[in-house]
Amino acid sequence: MMFRLPIALLLIVAAGSLPAQSPEFAVDVMSVLSKAGCNLGTCHGNLNGKGGLKLSLRGQNPRDDFRTLVEEARGRRVNVLAPDASLILQKATGAAAHRGGIRFDADSQEYRVIKEWLQQGAPAPSPDAAHVIQLDVTPPEAVVAAPQTDLQLKVIAQLSDGTSRDVTDRACYELSNLIAEISPGGRVTRLAQGETTLIVRYLNMQVPVSIAFIDARPEFVWDAPPINNSIDRFVWDKLKRLRINPSPLCDDNVFIRRAYLDAIGRAPTATEAQQFASDTRSDKRRRLIDELLSRTEFADYWALKWADVLRTEEKVLDENGVEIFHGWIRDAIASGRPWTEFVSDLVTGVGSTYDQPAANYYRANRDPATRGETTARLFLGTRLQCAKCHNHPFDHWTQSDYYQWSSLFSQLDYELGENKRKDKLDKNEFVGEQVVLVSKQAEVKNPTTGKVAPPKFLGGPTLDEKARKDRLQSVADWLTTEDNELFAQSQVNFIWYHLMGIGLVDPIDDFRLTNPASNPPLMRYLADHFVQQNFDLRAVVREIMNSQTYQLSALPNATNAHDQTSYSHAIVRRLPAEVLLDLQSDVLDDPAAFDGYPKGIRATQIPGVQKRRKRDARLQLGDRFLKTFGKPERILACDCERSNETTLKQVFMLIGEGLNQRLASRSNRIARLAASELSGAEIADELYWTALTRPPSDAERQRAAQLIDNASDRRTAVEDLAWALLNAKEFLFRR
C-alpha cells in the first residue's frame, strides 16, 4: 500500500538528515532552468505555459517559480526522498516523456545542481542569500580577423556578498543574426563576415558584446580621410578597427541631388544644379546645406515625416482636424521651436481638437495603454507592447512597468459633439469637433495582480501625490529633461535614419540592451549635441549633412562592399512615394492631381492620407500613385508602416496609364520642348539636368540627338526620352 506524505513533512525530514549547506534556488537552480531553456517564451515561460507547467519568463520571478515547482500539482514535480525520481529531473533527461526533449544529461553539472538542491530538502529562495549584482564579460567587444574563426568568452558574476564566480558554462547566449554560432560554453564561431551582437544573460543580468568578423587584409592601410566634424571621428574610429576604408566623397552632382532630396524632398532645378557645379568656392557644400535648411520646403518635408508617425489621417481626426494638426506640426518645424517644447505640447495637449491642435495627439490614441505605448515608441524609442501580457521577452521592462506607465495617461476623457460621419456603419469614423479633457477616470489595474498600478515613469520613480495631480505635465517635464538620455537619443536616431537610410539603433523605435546602437559613441555625441543646441532639429540635420560620412559615395570599395551598418558608404534606397511623384511633376512641369486639393499642391505638402474615400469617387492618379508606392495609411505610430518595397503594380503604374497619361499632356514640358527649335542634343541636356541632376554623357547625348532629330514624330521621340529617364534607376533611387 502506497501513501504520500505532505510535502512540508518531507522537506522537514530531508532537511534534518542532510547538511545545511545547499544550492540557492534563486541563483543556482534558476540558472540551470534558464540554461536548459525551460523558462523561454517557446517553452514553460510562455504566457500560458506548456504541458500544465508555467514558469516566469526567463526566470524573472524565482519565488513564483519555486511555488510552481515545489508546491503546485500536489508536490508531484519534486521528490526530496528520491531526488532521481523527481519529475523535473525525469523529464529534463528524457527518462519520462517530455515534448521539450532532453535538456541535459544525467551525468551533467546541471543535473547535479538540481539533485543536490533536492537532497537538501528543496529549500525556498532565501532573502538573505547572496544575489548577482554585476556581470563581467571578457572581452567586452572584439574584432576577429581571419584566419582566426572563433572567440572564447569568459563570464564572471559578482555577488552581493563580495564573492564572484565563473558562470561561463551557466550563462545563456543569444546572437542577433546568423553570421556566427555560439556554443553552450561561450565559444563564438564565425559563419560569415560581418558584425553581430551577442547577448550574455545570467539570471537577471544581461550584457551585450559586439563582435565583428573581418577578413585578414594583411595589406590594409588606413587612408586617413579628412574629418569635417566629430561624426567623422567616431565613424572613422570604428572603420579603422574593422580594417575598412570609407568610399571617397560623392561628386558635386550626386551631392546636390542627395542634399535636396534629404533636406527638402525635391531635386534641384537644372539651373540650381548647373550653378552649383560651376561654383568654385571650397565651402559651397556647407553654404548649400544652410540654404536648404532655411527654405520653406524643409518644414513641408519634415512635417510629412512626423505627420506619418503622429497618425495624421482623416478617419480618426476628420479633414478639419488633419489640416489643423498638420499645420501646427509644420509651423513648429518652420519656426524652429525647440523639440522639447513641441513634444511637451503634444503630451499635455488637451482641449478642443479644433482650437488646440496638439489635442489631436490624444484624439488618435484613445485609451491609456495606447497612449503609453505610443508615447514610449515615439519619444523614448521603446516598444512596450510585449509587456502588456507578460514581462518583456527581450528587454528589462516588466508587466508592472507597462501598467504603471499606462497609468500616467489614465486621467483623460472625451467630450464628443455631433458625429457627421458619412459611413454610419463605420464606428471608427468621427467627423466633428472633440474635446480632450482631464477627468478623474478609473485607475489602471495590473490584470495579473488585480491591483491598481501606481503611476510611474518608465525606468524612473513613482509619482508623488503632488505630481499625480497633473500627470500629463509631470510626464512632459520628465520626458524632455536634459538628463533623459533615451529621449535625446531616440530623437537624433529618427533624424539619422531619415538622412542615412538606417538608424544607429535599427529599428528606430526598438531601443533596448539587446539591440544596441551600431556606434554607441556616435549616438552619445549626437544626443549631447542635440541637448547643447537647445533641442534644435536643424542643428542635428546640419551637423550630419556637413560630415564627410554623409557625403560619401555609394560606390563601395574592396574593403567595404559587405558593410551595411558602419556607414562606410552611402546606402542606395528608393525614393518615398511623395518625393517620387513630385519629381515626376517637376520633370514634366505638370503637377499631379489629388482628390480634394487644389491643382499645384505638392505630394509632400498634403496634410493627411486621403480626403475622399474610394467608395465616393474614383481616386485621382496622384492618390493612386501614392498608395501604390507605399504612402502609409497612418494607422500605426510607426515609420515601419511606410513601404519601399517594389511591386508589380508599381511597374504597371510606371509603364502604363499613370505615367503615360501625364507624358501625353498637351501643356507640359514635353510639349514645349517638342515644339521648340532646340536640337535633340539641347533637349537631352535640359531633360538630363532636370531629371537626373547631371549632364548626359557624350554617348547619351549622341543617342538622344539621333532619336529626336531623326524622328518622324518629334513629340513621340521626346516623350520616349523623358519616359526612359523617369524610369531610370538614377531617377527612382537616392544614392
XYZ file of C-alpha atoms in Angstrom:
735
model
C 0.000 0.000 0.000
C 1.400 3.378 -1.076
C 0.787 6.676 0.649
C 2.034 10.264 0.139
C 3.463 12.313 2.991
C 2.607 16.029 2.920
C 5.338 17.904 1.050
C 6.098 20.109 4.076
C 6.784 16.986 6.203
C 9.032 15.539 3.513
C 11.035 18.762 3.441
C 11.453 18.690 7.209
C 12.571 15.056 7.216
C 15.013 15.618 4.372
C 16.408 18.826 5.805
C 17.033 17.177 9.159
C 19.034 14.310 7.729
C 21.358 16.244 5.356
C 23.934 19.012 5.697
C 22.556 22.556 5.939
C 24.587 23.946 3.044
C 22.741 23.674 -0.281
C 22.450 25.307 -3.674
C 20.438 28.531 -3.594
C 17.249 28.237 -5.626
C 17.211 31.829 -6.889
C 20.805 31.618 -8.153
C 21.837 28.019 -8.757
C 18.596 26.266 -9.644
C 17.177 29.196 -11.642
C 20.369 29.443 -13.695
C 20.026 25.741 -14.595
C 16.411 26.242 -15.687
C 17.446 29.222 -17.807
C 20.403 27.436 -19.375
C 18.187 24.483 -20.263
C 15.714 26.843 -21.929
C 12.860 25.790 -19.640
C 11.677 29.349 -18.981
C 11.859 30.707 -22.524
C 8.780 32.010 -24.292
C 8.806 28.947 -26.545
C 8.621 26.637 -23.544
C 7.281 26.920 -19.997
C 7.982 30.669 -19.938
C 5.129 31.096 -22.401
C 2.214 33.278 -21.308
C 0.095 30.150 -20.880
C 2.911 27.783 -20.007
C 3.352 24.377 -21.613
C 2.053 20.964 -20.522
C 0.450 22.390 -17.408
C 3.697 23.966 -16.148
C 4.140 27.743 -16.310
C 7.375 29.434 -15.239
C 8.200 33.124 -15.197
C 9.653 34.298 -18.497
C 13.451 33.983 -18.395
C 13.302 33.339 -14.657
C 12.295 36.849 -13.669
C 10.303 35.718 -10.612
C 12.142 32.993 -8.611
C 9.630 32.928 -5.750
C 6.696 32.192 -8.064
C 8.760 29.550 -9.852
C 9.632 27.894 -6.544
C 5.956 27.657 -5.605
C 5.140 26.287 -9.070
C 7.801 23.570 -8.939
C 7.558 22.567 -5.286
C 4.057 23.335 -4.055
C 1.739 23.148 -7.057
C 0.440 19.934 -8.622
C 0.319 18.445 -5.092
C 4.092 18.432 -4.958
C 4.435 15.736 -7.643
C 7.191 17.581 -9.528
C 9.818 17.065 -6.806
C 10.724 14.105 -4.627
C 13.153 15.019 -1.882
C 13.336 11.423 -0.585
C 14.230 10.036 -4.008
C 15.571 13.028 -5.984
C 16.306 10.959 -9.117
C 12.597 10.156 -9.324
C 11.603 13.846 -9.420
C 9.648 14.808 -12.498
C 11.801 17.913 -13.058
C 14.805 15.597 -13.499
C 12.989 12.735 -15.187
C 11.550 14.964 -17.928
C 14.696 17.049 -18.407
C 16.807 13.919 -19.015
C 14.251 12.099 -21.168
C 13.566 9.397 -18.580
C 9.920 10.500 -18.690
C 8.015 11.654 -21.750
C 8.779 15.288 -22.438
C 7.662 17.213 -25.513
C 10.575 19.594 -24.992
C 13.068 16.793 -25.499
C 16.226 16.156 -23.489
C 17.504 19.346 -21.857
C 20.564 17.903 -20.085
C 22.112 14.520 -19.281
C 22.005 12.599 -16.001
C 25.774 12.970 -15.588
C 25.805 16.724 -16.285
C 26.601 19.548 -13.906
C 23.022 20.825 -14.320
C 21.626 17.515 -13.097
C 23.953 17.506 -10.102
C 22.928 21.033 -9.034
C 19.212 20.236 -9.005
C 19.740 16.848 -7.386
C 21.831 18.380 -4.603
C 19.149 21.039 -4.068
C 16.558 18.262 -3.745
C 18.779 16.288 -1.400
C 18.994 19.348 0.831
C 15.183 19.415 1.045
C 14.417 21.747 -1.873
C 14.703 24.906 0.237
C 12.884 28.051 -0.838
C 14.736 31.176 -2.031
C 16.331 32.865 0.936
C 16.008 36.655 1.224
C 19.438 36.698 2.893
C 21.210 34.697 0.185
C 23.810 36.423 -1.976
C 22.467 37.669 -5.298
C 24.104 38.755 -8.533
C 24.824 42.486 -8.722
C 27.054 42.631 -11.810
C 28.044 40.562 -14.812
C 31.512 40.974 -16.340
C 32.164 39.575 -19.805
C 35.619 39.278 -21.313
C 36.223 40.559 -23.920
C 33.533 43.298 -23.770
C 33.865 43.710 -27.556
C 36.009 42.080 -30.195
C 37.206 42.232 -33.776
C 38.097 38.764 -35.022
C 40.291 38.835 -38.121
C 40.841 35.846 -40.391
C 42.372 33.331 -40.250
C 41.055 33.290 -36.674
C 37.490 31.979 -36.775
C 36.361 31.805 -33.163
C 36.404 33.583 -29.841
C 36.066 32.220 -26.310
C 34.171 34.371 -23.822
C 34.566 34.372 -20.072
C 31.655 35.394 -17.844
C 32.115 36.327 -14.183
C 29.176 37.013 -11.866
C 29.803 39.433 -8.995
C 27.660 38.631 -5.949
C 26.314 40.872 -3.212
C 28.455 39.174 -0.548
C 31.636 40.316 -2.282
C 32.397 36.963 -3.887
C 32.499 36.151 -7.570
C 32.056 33.016 -9.617
C 32.829 31.908 -13.140
C 29.461 31.308 -14.809
C 30.672 30.905 -18.389
C 29.095 27.449 -18.654
C 25.894 28.531 -16.899
C 25.253 31.777 -18.776
C 22.811 31.947 -21.693
C 23.892 33.271 -25.083
C 21.870 34.771 -27.933
C 23.218 36.145 -31.222
C 21.474 38.962 -33.071
C 21.974 37.390 -36.509
C 23.229 34.293 -38.297
C 26.789 35.290 -39.164
C 28.078 33.203 -36.245
C 27.120 30.390 -33.912
C 27.615 30.104 -30.176
C 28.354 27.002 -28.129
C 26.807 26.391 -24.682
C 30.223 27.094 -23.218
C 30.534 30.575 -24.726
C 32.645 29.940 -27.827
C 31.599 32.108 -30.788
C 32.436 30.671 -34.216
C 32.328 32.642 -37.453
C 29.973 31.543 -40.230
C 30.227 34.661 -42.391
C 31.854 38.059 -42.458
C 30.073 40.882 -40.639
C 29.024 42.237 -37.258
C 26.834 40.670 -34.632
C 25.747 41.438 -31.090
C 25.938 38.625 -28.581
C 23.680 38.944 -25.548
C 25.142 37.262 -22.494
C 22.458 36.595 -19.879
C 22.821 35.190 -16.401
C 19.730 35.297 -14.206
C 18.505 38.927 -14.210
C 21.693 40.377 -15.735
C 22.252 40.941 -19.455
C 25.363 42.272 -21.187
C 25.725 42.979 -24.923
C 29.015 42.086 -26.614
C 29.750 43.494 -30.070
C 31.718 41.101 -32.256
C 32.950 41.736 -35.788
C 34.352 39.028 -38.051
C 36.548 40.524 -40.748
C 38.870 39.378 -43.493
C 42.577 39.352 -42.716
C 43.520 42.112 -45.177
C 47.240 41.916 -44.337
C 47.948 44.688 -46.828
C 45.343 47.033 -45.335
C 46.463 50.627 -44.973
C 44.184 53.199 -43.397
C 43.518 56.018 -45.869
C 43.184 58.614 -43.101
C 40.353 60.535 -44.794
C 39.654 64.135 -43.724
C 37.459 64.860 -40.713
C 34.767 67.515 -41.035
C 33.311 67.126 -37.541
C 33.017 64.709 -34.632
C 30.672 62.431 -36.558
C 33.545 61.521 -38.853
C 35.872 60.937 -35.944
C 33.559 58.350 -34.384
C 32.757 56.670 -37.707
C 36.422 56.573 -38.788
C 37.485 55.115 -35.400
C 35.177 52.161 -35.925
C 36.043 51.674 -39.583
C 39.738 51.667 -38.774
C 39.207 48.917 -36.177
C 37.303 46.914 -38.762
C 40.047 47.465 -41.378
C 37.587 49.221 -43.647
C 38.326 52.309 -45.684
C 35.374 54.553 -46.454
C 34.434 55.263 -50.040
C 35.533 58.608 -51.458
C 33.259 61.631 -51.364
C 30.459 61.688 -53.908
C 30.800 64.160 -56.776
C 29.029 67.522 -56.786
C 26.133 66.378 -58.961
C 25.353 63.451 -56.679
C 25.778 65.596 -53.573
C 23.422 68.385 -54.569
C 20.735 65.904 -55.584
C 21.153 63.953 -52.352
C 21.122 67.084 -50.207
C 17.984 68.450 -51.867
C 16.144 65.133 -51.620
C 17.049 64.553 -47.971
C 16.533 68.098 -46.718
C 13.518 69.336 -48.663
C 12.150 66.311 -50.533
C 12.709 67.615 -54.038
C 15.504 67.703 -56.622
C 17.302 70.872 -57.698
C 16.238 72.562 -60.871
C 18.557 72.360 -63.859
C 19.671 75.936 -63.193
C 20.350 75.296 -59.494
C 22.345 72.172 -60.290
C 24.402 73.850 -63.015
C 25.200 76.842 -60.818
C 26.371 74.548 -58.025
C 28.518 72.516 -60.410
C 30.255 75.665 -61.655
C 30.763 77.160 -58.165
C 34.478 77.019 -57.285
C 34.215 78.043 -53.611
C 35.663 75.474 -51.216
C 32.750 75.834 -48.769
C 29.943 75.570 -51.323
C 28.532 72.373 -49.785
C 28.239 73.989 -46.368
C 26.591 77.038 -47.947
C 24.121 74.825 -49.817
C 23.146 72.980 -46.640
C 22.470 76.248 -44.808
C 20.378 77.459 -47.726
C 18.297 74.271 -47.848
C 17.588 74.355 -44.109
C 16.202 77.871 -44.467
C 13.811 77.035 -47.314
C 10.092 76.641 -46.733
C 10.148 73.142 -48.236
C 12.244 71.942 -45.273
C 9.242 72.374 -42.985
C 6.953 70.760 -45.575
C 9.105 67.660 -45.879
C 9.926 67.105 -42.224
C 6.317 67.760 -41.217
C 5.413 64.896 -43.559
C 7.718 62.562 -41.636
C 6.163 63.484 -38.306
C 2.610 63.501 -39.647
C 3.195 59.853 -40.581
C 4.030 58.693 -37.058
C 1.589 61.032 -35.296
C -1.265 59.335 -37.180
C -2.477 62.402 -39.032
C -5.277 60.815 -41.042
C -8.857 61.685 -41.840
C -10.868 58.784 -40.452
C -9.984 59.448 -36.812
C -9.144 63.167 -36.875
C -11.534 64.174 -39.702
C -10.489 66.512 -42.545
C -10.544 69.659 -40.434
C -8.560 68.049 -37.625
C -5.953 66.801 -40.096
C -5.485 70.278 -41.572
C -5.195 71.840 -38.116
C -2.844 69.218 -36.670
C -0.591 69.095 -39.746
C -0.419 72.892 -39.881
C 0.636 73.001 -36.246
C 3.360 70.380 -36.809
C 4.642 72.263 -39.849
C 4.617 75.623 -38.040
C 6.658 74.166 -35.170
C 9.322 72.962 -37.594
C 9.240 76.135 -39.703
C 9.700 78.367 -36.646
C 12.486 76.202 -35.218
C 10.768 75.534 -31.899
C 12.902 73.522 -29.502
C 11.832 69.907 -29.879
C 11.251 69.635 -26.135
C 8.522 72.274 -26.408
C 6.930 70.501 -29.356
C 6.838 67.167 -27.530
C 5.722 68.753 -24.282
C 2.769 70.359 -26.059
C 1.812 67.004 -27.560
C 1.959 65.142 -24.263
C -0.049 67.821 -22.417
C -2.392 68.509 -25.326
C -5.965 68.856 -24.090
C -8.929 70.978 -25.124
C -10.803 71.295 -28.400
C -9.160 69.370 -31.237
C -10.047 72.318 -33.466
C -8.829 75.096 -31.161
C -5.893 73.249 -29.552
C -4.092 71.385 -32.388
C -1.896 69.287 -30.082
C -5.026 67.718 -28.569
C -5.312 65.663 -31.759
C -2.461 63.528 -30.393
C -4.876 62.053 -27.871
C -7.787 62.059 -30.294
C -5.849 59.421 -32.232
C -4.822 57.498 -29.083
C -7.974 56.670 -27.217
C -7.020 54.605 -24.168
C -4.273 54.623 -21.527
C -2.464 51.594 -22.953
C -2.323 53.007 -26.493
C -1.253 56.425 -25.212
C 1.517 54.860 -23.158
C 2.729 52.616 -25.975
C 2.709 55.459 -28.498
C 4.495 57.932 -26.240
C 7.168 55.377 -25.359
C 7.650 54.401 -29.011
C 7.879 57.941 -30.393
C 9.774 59.748 -27.665
C 11.793 57.013 -25.935
C 12.319 54.659 -28.874
C 10.864 51.866 -26.750
C 8.464 49.109 -27.744
C 6.335 48.145 -24.766
C 3.627 46.027 -26.397
C 5.138 42.710 -25.310
C 4.964 43.726 -21.652
C 1.196 44.121 -21.801
C 0.624 40.406 -21.187
C 3.904 39.340 -19.556
C 7.367 40.619 -18.783
C 9.125 41.737 -21.948
C 10.990 38.783 -23.511
C 13.793 40.910 -24.989
C 14.010 43.872 -22.649
C 14.039 44.579 -18.940
C 10.532 46.072 -18.837
C 8.077 44.150 -16.692
C 4.315 43.889 -16.854
C 4.200 46.157 -13.811
C 6.265 48.760 -15.677
C 3.773 48.635 -18.552
C 0.686 49.331 -16.441
C 2.385 51.845 -14.165
C 3.462 53.801 -17.252
C -0.044 53.484 -18.761
C -1.468 54.843 -15.513
C 0.149 58.193 -16.284
C -2.290 58.570 -19.195
C -5.436 57.277 -17.465
C -6.993 60.590 -16.487
C -8.289 61.596 -19.919
C -11.814 61.629 -21.251
C -13.575 62.924 -24.382
C -16.463 65.281 -24.864
C -17.995 64.423 -28.220
C -20.001 66.735 -30.404
C -22.227 65.664 -33.254
C -20.730 62.939 -35.412
C -21.311 63.940 -39.037
C -19.679 60.850 -40.490
C -20.660 59.704 -43.953
C -20.481 55.992 -43.252
C -22.981 55.186 -40.497
C -21.656 51.645 -40.261
C -18.032 52.668 -39.644
C -17.695 53.137 -35.899
C -14.092 54.368 -36.239
C -15.027 57.380 -38.356
C -15.839 60.585 -36.490
C -16.453 63.869 -38.282
C -16.765 66.780 -35.907
C -15.125 68.549 -33.013
C -13.996 66.651 -29.925
C -12.730 67.991 -26.635
C -9.961 66.134 -24.822
C -10.199 66.814 -21.118
C -8.602 65.725 -17.887
C -11.207 63.963 -15.814
C -10.835 61.505 -12.973
C -11.187 58.067 -14.518
C -10.926 54.573 -13.139
C -7.313 53.832 -12.332
C -5.364 51.352 -14.433
C -5.108 47.899 -12.896
C -2.499 45.244 -13.466
C -4.532 42.287 -14.797
C -2.151 39.761 -13.250
C -2.290 41.122 -9.697
C -5.704 42.799 -9.936
C -4.251 45.778 -8.076
C -4.187 49.440 -9.097
C -0.938 50.298 -10.880
C 0.533 53.441 -9.293
C 1.684 55.954 -11.954
C 5.396 55.607 -12.543
C 7.832 56.917 -15.149
C 9.334 54.307 -17.428
C 12.602 53.399 -15.756
C 12.077 56.275 -13.327
C 10.446 56.967 -9.969
C 6.835 56.583 -8.936
C 4.942 59.879 -8.901
C 4.402 61.546 -5.552
C 0.991 62.912 -4.584
C 1.743 66.395 -5.941
C 2.904 65.105 -9.321
C -0.140 62.834 -9.623
C -2.447 65.852 -9.683
C -1.151 66.842 -13.122
C 0.134 63.615 -14.580
C 0.482 64.822 -18.159
C 2.624 67.804 -17.181
C 4.719 65.516 -14.983
C 5.280 63.178 -17.923
C 6.192 66.080 -20.201
C 8.672 67.508 -17.688
C 10.320 64.146 -17.069
C 10.334 63.153 -20.725
C 12.013 66.303 -22.044
C 14.563 66.929 -19.327
C 18.184 67.225 -20.432
C 19.024 64.215 -18.288
C 16.646 61.885 -20.146
C 19.152 60.163 -22.427
C 16.562 57.970 -24.118
C 14.574 60.989 -25.267
C 17.535 62.746 -26.882
C 18.938 59.545 -28.379
C 15.626 58.405 -29.849
C 15.052 61.794 -31.487
C 18.504 62.065 -33.079
C 18.188 58.452 -34.175
C 14.984 59.382 -36.035
C 16.859 62.169 -37.843
C 19.883 59.978 -38.585
C 17.655 57.295 -40.055
C 15.933 59.686 -42.440
C 19.248 61.110 -43.644
C 21.388 57.960 -43.694
C 18.857 55.245 -44.540
C 19.416 53.121 -41.435
C 19.249 54.112 -37.783
C 22.134 53.904 -35.372
C 19.587 51.816 -33.499
C 17.614 49.798 -36.018
C 14.622 49.521 -35.988
C 14.490 53.122 -34.843
C 11.793 52.516 -32.210
C 13.427 49.490 -30.601
C 15.987 50.790 -28.105
C 16.983 48.034 -25.708
C 20.079 46.464 -24.238
C 19.766 43.551 -26.631
C 19.623 45.886 -29.659
C 22.454 48.362 -29.067
C 23.490 51.230 -31.321
C 25.867 50.279 -34.125
C 28.163 53.088 -32.953
C 27.455 53.938 -29.294
C 29.983 56.820 -29.006
C 28.448 58.449 -32.079
C 24.953 58.053 -30.641
C 26.027 59.701 -27.395
C 27.723 62.541 -29.264
C 24.662 63.322 -31.390
C 22.376 63.248 -28.355
C 24.703 65.587 -26.444
C 24.875 67.890 -29.463
C 21.069 67.949 -29.638
C 20.870 68.964 -25.975
C 23.632 71.579 -26.293
C 21.850 73.126 -29.295
C 18.647 73.521 -27.259
C 16.975 70.554 -28.958
C 17.158 72.207 -32.380
C 16.104 69.851 -35.187
C 18.013 71.810 -37.838
C 21.212 71.779 -35.783
C 21.329 67.976 -35.882
C 20.432 67.841 -39.584
C 23.157 70.403 -40.323
C 25.768 68.507 -38.318
C 25.021 65.236 -40.097
C 24.864 66.685 -43.596
C 28.149 68.566 -43.140
C 30.014 65.406 -42.185
C 32.235 63.528 -44.591
C 30.265 60.443 -43.582
C 27.044 61.829 -45.044
C 28.795 62.931 -48.219
C 30.438 59.596 -49.077
C 29.833 57.961 -52.428
C 27.510 54.967 -52.687
C 30.121 53.097 -54.734
C 31.813 50.507 -52.465
C 35.497 49.674 -52.447
C 37.295 46.401 -51.864
C 37.156 46.779 -48.073
C 33.586 47.994 -47.511
C 31.482 46.115 -50.057
C 29.836 43.998 -47.331
C 29.317 46.800 -44.812
C 25.694 47.698 -44.152
C 25.832 49.180 -40.642
C 29.055 51.164 -40.222
C 28.381 53.964 -42.735
C 31.460 53.406 -44.869
C 29.493 54.330 -47.988
C 26.082 55.775 -48.799
C 23.102 53.436 -48.825
C 21.124 53.419 -52.067
C 17.380 53.472 -51.414
C 14.199 54.063 -53.358
C 12.616 57.471 -53.032
C 9.460 57.828 -50.897
C 6.191 57.858 -52.794
C 5.530 61.580 -52.328
C 9.030 62.624 -53.382
C 8.974 60.374 -56.428
C 5.650 61.757 -57.605
C 6.758 65.354 -57.057
C 9.928 64.696 -59.041
C 7.844 63.396 -61.913
C 5.767 66.558 -61.743
C 8.884 68.759 -61.772
C 10.395 66.986 -64.773
C 7.140 67.137 -66.694
C 6.332 70.628 -65.366
C 2.826 69.328 -64.819
C 1.554 68.964 -61.220
C -0.233 65.797 -60.182
C -3.890 65.967 -59.181
C -5.201 64.881 -55.766
C -8.763 64.484 -54.568
C -9.922 67.423 -52.501
C -6.823 69.573 -53.044
C -6.184 72.480 -55.438
C -4.105 71.926 -58.551
C -0.470 72.644 -57.830
C -0.177 71.253 -54.297
C 2.869 69.023 -53.966
C 2.521 65.490 -52.631
C 4.904 66.329 -49.765
C 2.549 69.145 -48.704
C -0.587 67.007 -48.372
C -1.637 67.068 -44.690
C -3.383 63.711 -44.478
C -3.782 60.422 -46.275
C -6.878 60.669 -48.416
C -9.651 63.244 -48.318
C -12.212 61.233 -50.242
C -12.998 57.581 -49.768
C -12.649 55.255 -52.727
C -16.342 54.377 -52.472
C -17.324 58.036 -53.007
C -15.319 58.717 -56.161
C -12.612 57.180 -58.312
C -9.267 58.267 -56.956
C -7.168 60.741 -58.881
C -3.955 59.465 -60.439
C -1.912 61.246 -57.784
C -3.703 59.487 -54.934
C -3.422 56.124 -56.658
C 0.295 56.638 -57.243
C 0.959 57.444 -53.576
C -0.968 54.412 -52.363
C 0.757 52.120 -54.888
C 4.240 53.334 -53.935
C 3.835 52.886 -50.197
C 2.417 56.010 -48.577
C 1.257 54.767 -45.154
C -2.343 54.700 -44.017
C -1.133 56.159 -40.697
C -2.907 53.557 -38.644
C 0.262 52.870 -36.632
C 2.509 55.301 -34.786
C 5.496 53.789 -36.537
C 7.625 54.674 -39.543
C 7.617 50.953 -40.343
C 4.168 51.414 -41.888
C 5.701 53.193 -44.899
C 6.671 50.714 -47.588
C 9.573 50.976 -50.031
C 9.040 47.514 -51.449
C 8.880 47.009 -55.208
C 5.663 45.502 -56.556
C 4.311 44.513 -59.950
C 1.567 47.113 -59.574
C 4.227 49.820 -59.365
C 5.691 48.622 -62.660
C 2.313 48.980 -64.343
C 1.975 52.469 -62.851
C 5.314 53.477 -64.428
C 4.894 51.861 -67.817
C 1.137 52.145 -68.192
C -1.735 54.509 -67.678
C -0.387 56.682 -64.867
C 2.858 57.987 -66.346
C 1.862 57.737 -69.995
C -1.195 59.878 -69.379
C 0.956 62.610 -67.847
C 3.554 62.369 -70.607
C 0.824 62.956 -73.199
C -0.418 66.171 -71.584
C -0.614 69.000 -74.142
C 0.682 71.649 -71.723
C 3.712 70.014 -70.113
C 7.464 70.408 -70.589
C 7.473 67.652 -73.192
C 5.038 69.541 -75.389
C 7.072 72.760 -75.116
C 10.379 71.047 -75.887
C 8.923 69.184 -78.827
C 7.509 72.417 -80.243
C 10.706 74.385 -79.670
C 13.587 74.950 -82.064
C 16.050 73.241 -79.703
C 18.157 70.481 -81.181
C 17.932 66.928 -79.920
C 21.198 67.396 -78.015
C 19.906 70.560 -76.327
C 16.665 68.849 -75.352
C 18.690 65.972 -73.907
C 20.752 68.427 -71.853
C 17.634 70.004 -70.310
C 15.940 66.707 -69.553
C 19.051 65.072 -68.080
C 19.820 68.038 -65.847
C 16.166 68.283 -64.747
C 15.546 64.566 -64.193
C 18.961 63.239 -63.094
C 20.809 66.382 -61.922
C 23.658 65.819 -64.328
C 24.521 66.355 -67.980
C 24.204 63.450 -70.383
C 27.410 61.666 -71.304
C 28.677 62.093 -74.846
C 27.211 58.729 -75.805
C 23.859 59.535 -74.156
C 23.692 62.931 -75.854
C 24.508 61.417 -79.221
C 21.851 58.709 -78.955
C 19.235 61.220 -77.751
C 20.059 63.551 -80.634
C 19.674 60.723 -83.133
C 16.357 59.691 -81.570
C 14.855 63.188 -81.676
C 16.429 64.747 -84.765
C 15.692 61.750 -86.976
C 12.174 61.111 -85.669
C 9.164 61.435 -87.932
C 7.145 62.361 -84.820
C 9.296 64.697 -82.715
C 6.765 64.786 -79.834
C 6.769 60.999 -79.501
C 10.575 60.930 -79.537
C 10.829 63.485 -76.734
C 8.208 61.537 -74.770
C 10.267 58.363 -75.204
C 13.396 60.053 -73.880
C 11.521 61.503 -70.897
C 9.875 58.142 -70.189
C 13.280 56.433 -70.172
C 14.698 58.983 -67.718
C 11.676 58.795 -65.402
C 12.124 55.016 -65.234
C 15.902 55.083 -64.775
C 17.355 53.776 -61.522
C 19.145 57.101 -61.132
C 15.760 58.788 -61.004
C 13.946 56.296 -58.792
C 16.687 55.888 -56.195
C 18.527 58.196 -53.845
C 22.248 57.476 -53.974
